[in-house]
Every structure is written in C-alpha cells, then in structure tokens.
C-alpha cells in the first residue's frame, strides 16, 4: 500500500515529536538570520561540527547588519576550519545585498531568496519553512537520501532527470499547513539520524514498512 501525502506527513510528524532534534541553537530563535546562517554552515558539514562555529559566529555577529558591516577578513577568520570558504564570502555578500536591496529584512519569496548570493532552492525553502512557517519544500542531502530510498529511485541525484523527480516528490509531500516547521526539521533529522549513508537504522524508521528500498532489500544501492 502506498502512502498518501497526508499519511506520509503524519508519520513524519509523530516521529519528530518523539525523536526529532529540538534543541539545536538555531532552533531557539527561528529568526531568518539564524536559520540562514545555520543552513549555509550545514552545507557539506555535520551538525556536531557546526554548533560551536555557529555559536561563536552569532556571538560575534548577532545581527545581519553587524555581519554586513564587518570586514570580509574578519568573517573568514571566524569561518576558519569550516572549509569551503566560498560559503563565507557568499554569506558576507548576501548580508550586504539584503541590507542594500531589502532594508535588512529577508524577502519572504522563494525566487527573491534564490537570487541572493549563496542561496539555492533548498536553502531558500528552508528559510521560508523554518523561519517564516511558509509551505516550501527542501531537498538537502539528507532529504534526497530518504526520498531516493523510499521510492527506490536509481541514477545520480545530481542529474536533471533524477533531480526533477526528487523535487516533485519533495513538493508533493510538503504540508501546506501550520506543521511545515516540524515536518521540514523531521525530514532533515530522519536522513541525518536514521536513514544514514551507511548502516541506516531501518528498524527506527517511521517509513520502514512502506520503503521500497527496504522491502526490496536494496538499501545499499541508494
């Protein structure tokens, strides 16, 4: 039996209540600035590594305005050790753009967010969902893995065909109601904590009995 979008959401929300992460530092304020900063830092970097960097960064630059006014060398220095330094440069450029074009406020629009330096479709969706509570889909590495295994989608996730398929599924399952924050965090958490790259904890997964990769015993293929 296939799950409807509503059934899928419900399973994820129930799981999040008992097992999702709720005490990450950027979850405590849910401001667009803190969500954006955490999303950029979490690109290609694990949560445990990001937390101390995020806390130092937010202490040094508590607001978007303070980041925009900073010297780029100061930003790079605080970023030192996180790697992928283009992220830090784009972070600074993005802060400057928001200050100049939007009077220091993040635009609440998917396409406008995507036009900002360093913000792609998934990061824009995360900002809208987690900071503004707007129905927007995300498709980071964790969510890709969950959906790829759940539907046993073969092929490279970076190809246009597979990427479109995954985005269509992400949009299909994303709730259009007040639970968007919890659902979005649940999808990220499931991929990070349960549906891991190696040795996934399938017995702890709320989607196990409906997961094609699990029922076909082909999890390692995805």
GROMACS .gro file of C-alpha atoms in nm:
model
  222
    1UNK     CA    1   0.000   0.000   0.000
    2UNK     CA    2   0.140   0.339  -0.097
    3UNK     CA    3   0.116   0.630   0.144
    4UNK     CA    4  -0.080   0.943   0.061
    5UNK     CA    5   0.099   1.272   0.119
    6UNK     CA    6  -0.108   1.327   0.432
    7UNK     CA    7  -0.021   0.982   0.571
    8UNK     CA    8   0.348   1.040   0.493
    9UNK     CA    9   0.339   1.375   0.675
   10UNK     CA   10   0.159   1.226   0.973
   11UNK     CA   11   0.418   0.951   1.016
   12UNK     CA   12   0.697   1.207   0.999
   13UNK     CA   13   0.530   1.442   1.249
   14UNK     CA   14   0.465   1.163   1.501
   15UNK     CA   15   0.828   1.051   1.469
   16UNK     CA   16   0.953   1.408   1.511
   17UNK     CA   17   0.757   1.451   1.834
   18UNK     CA   18   0.940   1.159   1.994
   19UNK     CA   19   1.275   1.152   1.813
   20UNK     CA   20   1.344   1.478   1.626
   21UNK     CA   21   1.602   1.737   1.725
   22UNK     CA   22   1.451   2.034   1.907
   23UNK     CA   23   1.743   2.187   2.098
   24UNK     CA   24   1.982   2.297   1.824
   25UNK     CA   25   2.099   2.656   1.887
   26UNK     CA   26   1.938   2.798   1.570
   27UNK     CA   27   1.604   2.640   1.662
   28UNK     CA   28   1.575   2.852   1.975
   29UNK     CA   29   1.514   3.181   1.795
   30UNK     CA   30   1.395   3.069   1.447
   31UNK     CA   31   1.489   3.408   1.303
   32UNK     CA   32   1.556   3.423   0.928
   33UNK     CA   33   1.914   3.528   1.009
   34UNK     CA   34   1.990   3.232   1.237
   35UNK     CA   35   1.817   2.981   1.007
   36UNK     CA   36   2.003   3.115   0.701
   37UNK     CA   37   2.338   3.112   0.883
   38UNK     CA   38   2.287   2.754   1.005
   39UNK     CA   39   2.177   2.633   0.660
   40UNK     CA   40   2.487   2.778   0.494
   41UNK     CA   41   2.714   2.630   0.761
   42UNK     CA   42   2.543   2.290   0.737
   43UNK     CA   43   2.613   2.261   0.364
   44UNK     CA   44   2.863   1.971   0.341
   45UNK     CA   45   2.929   1.992   0.717
   46UNK     CA   46   2.778   1.789   1.003
   47UNK     CA   47   2.572   1.937   1.285
   48UNK     CA   48   2.821   1.845   1.560
   49UNK     CA   49   3.096   2.036   1.377
   50UNK     CA   50   2.873   2.335   1.300
   51UNK     CA   51   2.733   2.404   1.650
   52UNK     CA   52   3.045   2.567   1.807
   53UNK     CA   53   3.111   2.767   1.488
   54UNK     CA   54   2.751   2.885   1.477
   55UNK     CA   55   2.759   2.992   1.843
   56UNK     CA   56   3.086   3.185   1.801
   57UNK     CA   57   2.965   3.345   1.479
   58UNK     CA   58   2.630   3.456   1.620
   59UNK     CA   59   2.802   3.596   1.930
   60UNK     CA   60   3.040   3.797   1.712
   61UNK     CA   61   2.778   3.897   1.454
   62UNK     CA   62   2.443   3.891   1.640
   63UNK     CA   63   2.254   4.057   1.354
   64UNK     CA   64   2.254   4.064   0.977
   65UNK     CA   65   2.351   4.430   0.992
   66UNK     CA   66   2.660   4.360   1.204
   67UNK     CA   67   2.767   4.093   0.954
   68UNK     CA   68   2.712   4.326   0.658
   69UNK     CA   69   2.925   4.596   0.821
   70UNK     CA   70   3.209   4.356   0.902
   71UNK     CA   71   3.534   4.330   0.710
   72UNK     CA   72   3.547   4.016   0.494
   73UNK     CA   73   3.877   3.914   0.658
   74UNK     CA   74   3.703   3.910   0.996
   75UNK     CA   75   3.430   3.686   0.853
   76UNK     CA   76   3.687   3.448   0.700
   77UNK     CA   77   3.878   3.433   1.029
   78UNK     CA   78   3.566   3.323   1.220
   79UNK     CA   79   3.491   3.070   0.944
   80UNK     CA   80   3.844   2.926   0.963
   81UNK     CA   81   3.830   2.546   0.995
   82UNK     CA   82   3.483   2.500   0.846
   83UNK     CA   83   3.619   2.474   0.492
   84UNK     CA   84   3.452   2.556   0.159
   85UNK     CA   85   3.538   2.923   0.206
   86UNK     CA   86   3.321   3.037  -0.086
   87UNK     CA   87   3.033   2.990   0.160
   88UNK     CA   88   3.179   3.257   0.391
   89UNK     CA   89   3.234   3.501   0.105
   90UNK     CA   90   2.880   3.446  -0.022
   91UNK     CA   91   2.749   3.486   0.332
   92UNK     CA   92   2.904   3.832   0.352
   93UNK     CA   93   2.789   3.926   0.001
   94UNK     CA   94   2.438   3.806   0.083
   95UNK     CA   95   2.423   4.014   0.403
   96UNK     CA   96   2.531   4.320   0.206
   97UNK     CA   97   2.265   4.253  -0.060
   98UNK     CA   98   1.984   4.215   0.195
   99UNK     CA   99   2.093   4.536   0.372
  100UNK     CA  100   2.101   4.728   0.046
  101UNK     CA  101   1.809   4.581  -0.151
  102UNK     CA  102   1.565   4.481   0.125
  103UNK     CA  103   1.648   4.724   0.409
  104UNK     CA  104   1.800   4.446   0.618
  105UNK     CA  105   1.499   4.212   0.605
  106UNK     CA  106   1.499   3.873   0.435
  107UNK     CA  107   1.249   3.862   0.146
  108UNK     CA  108   0.963   3.617   0.208
  109UNK     CA  109   0.965   3.494  -0.150
  110UNK     CA  110   1.130   3.183  -0.296
  111UNK     CA  111   1.257   3.337  -0.619
  112UNK     CA  112   1.386   3.653  -0.447
  113UNK     CA  113   1.574   3.444  -0.190
  114UNK     CA  114   1.726   3.228  -0.466
  115UNK     CA  115   1.859   3.541  -0.635
  116UNK     CA  116   2.074   3.620  -0.331
  117UNK     CA  117   2.441   3.509  -0.322
  118UNK     CA  118   2.491   3.152  -0.198
  119UNK     CA  119   2.120   3.069  -0.158
  120UNK     CA  120   1.993   2.783  -0.370
  121UNK     CA  121   1.643   2.641  -0.398
  122UNK     CA  122   1.670   2.410  -0.094
  123UNK     CA  123   1.825   2.675   0.133
  124UNK     CA  124   1.557   2.924   0.024
  125UNK     CA  125   1.291   2.664   0.105
  126UNK     CA  126   1.443   2.600   0.448
  127UNK     CA  127   1.442   2.972   0.530
  128UNK     CA  128   1.077   3.007   0.425
  129UNK     CA  129   0.966   2.691   0.608
  130UNK     CA  130   1.170   2.715   0.929
  131UNK     CA  131   1.184   3.092   0.979
  132UNK     CA  132   0.858   3.212   0.824
  133UNK     CA  133   0.641   2.899   0.855
  134UNK     CA  134   0.563   2.911   0.483
  135UNK     CA  135   0.496   2.593   0.283
  136UNK     CA  136   0.820   2.545   0.090
  137UNK     CA  137   0.998   2.220   0.003
  138UNK     CA  138   1.361   2.142   0.080
  139UNK     CA  139   1.593   1.889  -0.081
  140UNK     CA  140   1.924   1.875   0.101
  141UNK     CA  141   2.142   1.562   0.102
  142UNK     CA  142   1.951   1.403   0.388
  143UNK     CA  143   1.610   1.452   0.228
  144UNK     CA  144   1.740   1.327  -0.108
  145UNK     CA  145   1.856   1.005   0.058
  146UNK     CA  146   1.522   0.948   0.233
  147UNK     CA  147   1.317   1.004  -0.082
  148UNK     CA  148   1.557   0.810  -0.306
  149UNK     CA  149   1.537   0.503  -0.084
  150UNK     CA  150   1.167   0.538  -0.010
  151UNK     CA  151   1.085   0.534  -0.383
  152UNK     CA  152   1.394   0.331  -0.492
  153UNK     CA  153   1.499   0.595  -0.744
  154UNK     CA  154   1.808   0.489  -0.935
  155UNK     CA  155   2.057   0.719  -1.105
  156UNK     CA  156   2.269   1.010  -0.991
  157UNK     CA  157   2.068   1.258  -0.782
  158UNK     CA  158   2.252   1.546  -0.949
  159UNK     CA  159   2.123   1.463  -1.296
  160UNK     CA  160   1.842   1.688  -1.419
  161UNK     CA  161   1.601   1.393  -1.463
  162UNK     CA  162   1.651   1.250  -1.112
  163UNK     CA  163   1.668   1.595  -0.955
  164UNK     CA  164   1.332   1.689  -1.108
  165UNK     CA  165   1.182   1.362  -0.986
  166UNK     CA  166   1.306   1.424  -0.632
  167UNK     CA  167   1.189   1.786  -0.630
  168UNK     CA  168   0.844   1.676  -0.749
  169UNK     CA  169   0.827   1.426  -0.462
  170UNK     CA  170   0.956   1.681  -0.209
  171UNK     CA  171   0.685   1.926  -0.320
  172UNK     CA  172   0.422   1.650  -0.312
  173UNK     CA  173   0.491   1.552   0.049
  174UNK     CA  174   0.548   1.901   0.192
  175UNK     CA  175   0.247   2.008   0.402
  176UNK     CA  176   0.066   2.330   0.324
  177UNK     CA  177  -0.034   2.391   0.685
  178UNK     CA  178   0.098   2.505   1.023
  179UNK     CA  179   0.310   2.189   1.065
  180UNK     CA  180   0.560   2.294   0.800
  181UNK     CA  181   0.838   2.372   1.053
  182UNK     CA  182   0.814   2.037   1.230
  183UNK     CA  183   0.784   1.841   0.905
  184UNK     CA  184   1.084   2.015   0.747
  185UNK     CA  185   1.302   1.951   1.051
  186UNK     CA  186   1.175   1.592   1.068
  187UNK     CA  187   1.284   1.519   0.711
  188UNK     CA  188   1.633   1.657   0.776
  189UNK     CA  189   1.659   1.471   1.105
  190UNK     CA  190   1.541   1.137   0.964
  191UNK     CA  191   1.815   1.148   0.699
  192UNK     CA  192   2.079   1.260   0.949
  193UNK     CA  193   1.991   1.028   1.238
  194UNK     CA  194   1.817   0.721   1.090
  195UNK     CA  195   1.838   0.698   0.711
  196UNK     CA  196   2.214   0.744   0.718
  197UNK     CA  197   2.452   0.691   0.427
  198UNK     CA  198   2.592   0.371   0.580
  199UNK     CA  199   2.432   0.138   0.833
  200UNK     CA  200   2.089   0.303   0.837
  201UNK     CA  201   1.873   0.225   1.141
  202UNK     CA  202   1.575   0.095   0.945
  203UNK     CA  203   1.402  -0.054   1.249
  204UNK     CA  204   1.372   0.301   1.392
  205UNK     CA  205   1.228   0.449   1.073
  206UNK     CA  206   0.860   0.554   1.066
  207UNK     CA  207   0.852   0.488   0.690
  208UNK     CA  208   1.009   0.140   0.706
  209UNK     CA  209   0.710  -0.071   0.606
  210UNK     CA  210   0.644   0.149   0.301
  211UNK     CA  211   1.006   0.200   0.193
  212UNK     CA  212   1.075   0.034  -0.144
  213UNK     CA  213   1.448   0.001  -0.086
  214UNK     CA  214   1.380  -0.174   0.248
  215UNK     CA  215   1.113  -0.410   0.117
  216UNK     CA  216   1.332  -0.491  -0.185
  217UNK     CA  217   1.638  -0.536   0.040
  218UNK     CA  218   1.831  -0.290  -0.176
  219UNK     CA  219   1.909  -0.007   0.068
  220UNK     CA  220   2.283  -0.017  -0.007
  221UNK     CA  221   2.208   0.065  -0.373
  222UNK     CA  222   2.081   0.411  -0.288
   0.00000   0.00000   0.00000
